[in-house]
Amino acid sequence: MKLSELKTGERGIIVKVHGHGGFRKRIIEMGFVKGHQVDVLLNAPLHDPVKYKVMGYEVSLRHHEAEMIEVVTHQMVSEGMADGSMTKLSERGAIHEALRQRRTINVALIGNPNCGKTSLFNFASGAHGHVGNYSGVTVDASEAHASFFGYEFNLIDLPGTYSLSCYSPEELYVRDYLTEKMPDVVINVIDSTNLERNLYLTTQLVDMDLRLVGALNMYDEFERRGDNVNLETLGTLLGMPVIPTSFKSGMGVKELFRAVIQVYEGANKMARHLHINYGHEIEGGISQIQKYLKADEHIRQRYSTRYLSIKLLENDDHVVQYVRRHFAEEQRSEDMKPLLSARDVAATRVLEETGDDAETAIMDAKYGFINGALTEAEYLTGNKNDTYRTTHIIDNVLSNKYLGFPVFFFILFVMFQTTFSLGQYPMDWIEMAVAWLGEEVGNALPDGPLRSLIVDGAIAGVGSVIVFMPQILILYFFISLMEDSGYMARAAFIMDKLMHKMGLHGKSFIPLIMGFGCNVPAVMATRTIESRRSRLVTMMILPFMSCSARLPIYIMIVGTFFSMQYRSWVMLSLYVIGILMSVVMSKVFSVFVIKGQDTPFVMELPPYRWPTAKAIGRHTWDKGKEYLKKMGGIILVASVIVWALEYFPHNDALTPQQQQEQSYIGRMGKTIEPLFTPQGFNWKLDVSLIAGVGAKEIVASTMGVLYSGDDSFADDDSFSDDNEKYLNLRQQMISDGVTPLVAYCYLLFVLLYFPCIATVVAIKNETASWRWAFVSAGYTTVLAWIVSALFYQVGALLF
């Protein structure tokens, strides 16, 4: 609760004071100290000022200043009692509660991509955030909880970023989070194997006047290489404690959180307010700009005026817009002119003095400070094993201009071959379990709607999808292995030229590859692409990447109509066609629809690292749990709805096929059947496609319901290497006129048409417009209809 929310006559106990630098120091010096009682003496009708009594003194604060002080009241504490009692606690009890709440520390994790932030997040909290060895895995802030030394920590894992400029969405996201949420302490995770580059972000955090703790990560690798640095000297020069860590083994984690507590409580001698000296001309410009910002109390309490001055001198668009907007709201727009005039004069002087624009000059000064600090801290690089030596050897093969593409497609082929061959055994076990369950439940219940609902609806619908769980896990195992090892970054590297010819950015390849897992996080991952044009084009073609939700449909249809030796090739062809369609449509969008300049391709290629079995297993199982949750949620509901539409109106005198055709779903299918005549689809296929608009797994569950319970076919020994499920389904579908050609056209339609509702919403959220979401849904469906119709008509003529 904020102090500003208390009314006249109420009292509270101070928990903590937020804000920055001089403002926060002044508030504490006035007596607003943790654990002390504060009384509201007079709360003026217009809120400003408000008179308070604290430590025996009467002081006044403005409303926006009181908002920065967190308190707990007697009433709040009593409302939180287990028995619901409203008896007010004693003053001592309220003080105890305030101190307890104060022992909850909000900690933000910030660092470069691949520095180990998410590893720390997972190790400390037990959360299951995805750790990927390439830029852009964390595309939003993840939150988790940890406990150390009697303190509770709310951990926020922010997107990896190289700086706090305004050139990419993740940079702005991190910057806005720090200024708006004001975490108590920031852990700056630093890759110790690349100190100079990582410390550039540290200097920007220092400019923001935040309470910092440095985690010098991968320190085991740092020592193994023979590198050395004086941690105490480095910490003193940076104004923060620097703790050596390795989040794979847990080395230094407890020491890191002990340092966080010390910094939070003001008990660490290294933690201090630090000004990086940028040289005479730059410092003079900062001081001139700062005069105008310091005169504004709102800016002073929420921001470091020195940081804002630096950003204004760099001509940071985001900061300029903020200051303009703030002065306009305060009806002080006239103050912008002298402020910008001071900025322009300072920028001109810097250019004349250094020969560079202010942004470049400040950047050079930062690296000068970093080099000086590392020299002072006796930073030495060893001459032992080169971290990149193994990486270079591997890259000679995987990133070779002749071998890169064959190796990539070979990996995909191995992935699909393993998915089918290895996944077949547990799939058979699950299928037998589902069949046994359906038979047992069917024998236990009398004939009627209830028995049909449970056996033909719930069990048949969910069972037809859950049997593919092993294949889903295998697919995610391979994707996790490629992501965590660093191969994904190389895939983006070798695909950059092709991406550029498509009108895309090399970084677009990473969201496209992520789309093979799920299109929703892939859409969110486009935030790492600096160019808005490339982001939009990438989002428009992402639905062509065959997400794991389509995998059950592929396996069901491919396993039904194609023999074992051809299945991997058929599966691979679907993925290749999806990629080719994305190539064509990205070019169309780039040339005719979304025009503009692209940004240069700059992307870190981290060294290959063998991912831990724990990380791979956890990531794979997390995706498996998501799949299981769908089974008990949307898939179960959809299966019951499809069953009801197929069962009613019910007539026992009809044959199963006649019953289906005269049911509600049969009538719906017959109504839309003419629309899909050019593809050769029957009404059952049509209905399953409509159902798949909500989620692609529903296509498989709908097929499971529509084709359940009819085994009255003669044996077909043409697929003698297949299990009974494929035989029965194949016989039923062939009797409905579905041929291998029709089945493949059906797969093409599933590959290309309407992305699921969740993906459409994700596109809307990322573009802040329903327009692009509707464009994506509409054009993909039209394209799916055209491609599948053409393929069927040409195939019918040839075969």
PDB file of N, CA, C and O in Angstrom, residues 646 650-663 683-684 706 708-712:
ATOM      1  N   GLU A 646     -22.555 -35.056 -33.718  1.00  0.00           N
ATOM      2  CA  GLU A 646     -22.651 -36.280 -34.515  1.00  0.00           C
ATOM      3  C   GLU A 646     -23.752 -37.206 -33.992  1.00  0.00           C
ATOM      4  O   GLU A 646     -24.391 -37.935 -34.768  1.00  0.00           O
ATOM      5  N   HIS A 650     -30.660 -38.421 -32.854  1.00  0.00           N
ATOM      6  CA  HIS A 650     -30.271 -39.822 -32.901  1.00  0.00           C
ATOM      7  C   HIS A 650     -31.434 -40.707 -33.327  1.00  0.00           C
ATOM      8  O   HIS A 650     -32.576 -40.520 -32.909  1.00  0.00           O
ATOM      9  N   ASN A 651     -31.092 -41.694 -34.188  1.00  0.00           N
ATOM     10  CA  ASN A 651     -32.095 -42.670 -34.660  1.00  0.00           C
ATOM     11  C   ASN A 651     -31.434 -44.033 -34.704  1.00  0.00           C
ATOM     12  O   ASN A 651     -30.572 -44.297 -35.535  1.00  0.00           O
ATOM     13  N   ASP A 652     -31.837 -44.934 -33.776  1.00  0.00           N
ATOM     14  CA  ASP A 652     -31.214 -46.257 -33.683  1.00  0.00           C
ATOM     15  C   ASP A 652     -31.491 -47.125 -34.899  1.00  0.00           C
ATOM     16  O   ASP A 652     -30.794 -48.123 -35.139  1.00  0.00           O
ATOM     17  N   ALA A 653     -32.515 -46.762 -35.664  1.00  0.00           N
ATOM     18  CA  ALA A 653     -32.883 -47.582 -36.820  1.00  0.00           C
ATOM     19  C   ALA A 653     -31.924 -47.381 -37.983  1.00  0.00           C
ATOM     20  O   ALA A 653     -31.904 -48.184 -38.918  1.00  0.00           O
ATOM     21  N   LEU A 654     -31.131 -46.335 -37.954  1.00  0.00           N
ATOM     22  CA  LEU A 654     -30.223 -46.027 -39.057  1.00  0.00           C
ATOM     23  C   LEU A 654     -28.889 -46.744 -38.874  1.00  0.00           C
ATOM     24  O   LEU A 654     -28.477 -47.061 -37.760  1.00  0.00           O
ATOM     25  N   THR A 655     -28.202 -46.982 -39.992  1.00  0.00           N
ATOM     26  CA  THR A 655     -26.845 -47.518 -39.929  1.00  0.00           C
ATOM     27  C   THR A 655     -25.914 -46.415 -39.411  1.00  0.00           C
ATOM     28  O   THR A 655     -26.261 -45.223 -39.451  1.00  0.00           O
ATOM     29  N   PRO A 656     -24.709 -46.806 -38.910  1.00  0.00           N
ATOM     30  CA  PRO A 656     -23.791 -45.768 -38.415  1.00  0.00           C
ATOM     31  C   PRO A 656     -23.507 -44.666 -39.436  1.00  0.00           C
ATOM     32  O   PRO A 656     -23.452 -43.493 -39.095  1.00  0.00           O
ATOM     33  N   GLN A 657     -23.346 -45.086 -40.728  1.00  0.00           N
ATOM     34  CA  GLN A 657     -23.046 -44.064 -41.744  1.00  0.00           C
ATOM     35  C   GLN A 657     -24.250 -43.156 -41.973  1.00  0.00           C
ATOM     36  O   GLN A 657     -24.094 -41.931 -42.095  1.00  0.00           O
ATOM     37  N   GLN A 658     -25.456 -43.744 -42.015  1.00  0.00           N
ATOM     38  CA  GLN A 658     -26.660 -42.920 -42.191  1.00  0.00           C
ATOM     39  C   GLN A 658     -26.866 -41.987 -40.995  1.00  0.00           C
ATOM     40  O   GLN A 658     -27.276 -40.843 -41.165  1.00  0.00           O
ATOM     41  N   GLN A 659     -26.566 -42.499 -39.781  1.00  0.00           N
ATOM     42  CA  GLN A 659     -26.716 -41.679 -38.585  1.00  0.00           C
ATOM     43  C   GLN A 659     -25.791 -40.463 -38.643  1.00  0.00           C
ATOM     44  O   GLN A 659     -26.191 -39.348 -38.331  1.00  0.00           O
ATOM     45  N   GLN A 660     -24.555 -40.707 -39.077  1.00  0.00           N
ATOM     46  CA  GLN A 660     -23.613 -39.593 -39.184  1.00  0.00           C
ATOM     47  C   GLN A 660     -24.092 -38.547 -40.189  1.00  0.00           C
ATOM     48  O   GLN A 660     -24.027 -37.344 -39.944  1.00  0.00           O
ATOM     49  N   GLU A 661     -24.586 -38.996 -41.318  1.00  0.00           N
ATOM     50  CA  GLU A 661     -24.963 -38.065 -42.375  1.00  0.00           C
ATOM     51  C   GLU A 661     -26.191 -37.235 -42.023  1.00  0.00           C
ATOM     52  O   GLU A 661     -26.311 -36.088 -42.438  1.00  0.00           O
ATOM     53  N   GLN A 662     -27.117 -37.821 -41.221  1.00  0.00           N
ATOM     54  CA  GLN A 662     -28.317 -37.049 -40.878  1.00  0.00           C
ATOM     55  C   GLN A 662     -28.174 -36.273 -39.569  1.00  0.00           C
ATOM     56  O   GLN A 662     -29.069 -35.549 -39.171  1.00  0.00           O
ATOM     57  N   SER A 663     -27.008 -36.426 -38.890  1.00  0.00           N
ATOM     58  CA  SER A 663     -26.771 -35.693 -37.647  1.00  0.00           C
ATOM     59  C   SER A 663     -26.496 -34.219 -37.950  1.00  0.00           C
ATOM     60  O   SER A 663     -26.329 -33.811 -39.106  1.00  0.00           O
ATOM     61  N   TRP A 683     -17.274 -34.654 -46.594  1.00  0.00           N
ATOM     62  CA  TRP A 683     -17.813 -33.754 -45.571  1.00  0.00           C
ATOM     63  C   TRP A 683     -17.114 -33.908 -44.218  1.00  0.00           C
ATOM     64  O   TRP A 683     -17.015 -32.952 -43.445  1.00  0.00           O
ATOM     65  N   LYS A 684     -16.604 -35.111 -43.930  1.00  0.00           N
ATOM     66  CA  LYS A 684     -15.914 -35.321 -42.654  1.00  0.00           C
ATOM     67  C   LYS A 684     -14.593 -34.528 -42.612  1.00  0.00           C
ATOM     68  O   LYS A 684     -14.256 -33.937 -41.586  1.00  0.00           O
ATOM     69  N   LEU A 706     -15.230 -38.916 -35.518  1.00  0.00           N
ATOM     70  CA  LEU A 706     -16.005 -39.239 -36.716  1.00  0.00           C
ATOM     71  C   LEU A 706     -15.687 -40.627 -37.253  1.00  0.00           C
ATOM     72  O   LEU A 706     -16.539 -41.268 -37.866  1.00  0.00           O
ATOM     73  N   SER A 708     -14.570 -43.253 -35.313  1.00  0.00           N
ATOM     74  CA  SER A 708     -14.483 -44.238 -34.229  1.00  0.00           C
ATOM     75  C   SER A 708     -15.600 -45.254 -34.353  1.00  0.00           C
ATOM     76  O   SER A 708     -16.688 -44.977 -34.841  1.00  0.00           O
ATOM     77  N   GLY A 709     -15.312 -46.457 -33.922  1.00  0.00           N
ATOM     78  CA  GLY A 709     -16.366 -47.439 -33.698  1.00  0.00           C
ATOM     79  C   GLY A 709     -16.808 -48.245 -34.880  1.00  0.00           C
ATOM     80  O   GLY A 709     -17.696 -49.066 -34.764  1.00  0.00           O
ATOM     81  N   ASP A 710     -16.215 -48.043 -36.075  1.00  0.00           N
ATOM     82  CA  ASP A 710     -16.647 -48.830 -37.229  1.00  0.00           C
ATOM     83  C   ASP A 710     -15.480 -49.665 -37.724  1.00  0.00           C
ATOM     84  O   ASP A 710     -14.600 -49.195 -38.422  1.00  0.00           O
ATOM     85  N   ASP A 711     -15.466 -50.933 -37.344  1.00  0.00           N
ATOM     86  CA  ASP A 711     -14.362 -51.821 -37.725  1.00  0.00           C
ATOM     87  C   ASP A 711     -14.833 -52.935 -38.673  1.00  0.00           C
ATOM     88  O   ASP A 711     -14.207 -53.980 -38.795  1.00  0.00           O
ATOM     89  N   SER A 712     -15.937 -52.734 -39.356  1.00  0.00           N
ATOM     90  CA  SER A 712     -16.537 -53.784 -40.186  1.00  0.00           C
ATOM     91  C   SER A 712     -15.957 -53.782 -41.587  1.00  0.00           C
ATOM     92  O   SER A 712     -16.649 -53.667 -42.574  1.00  0.00           O
TER      93      SER A 712
END
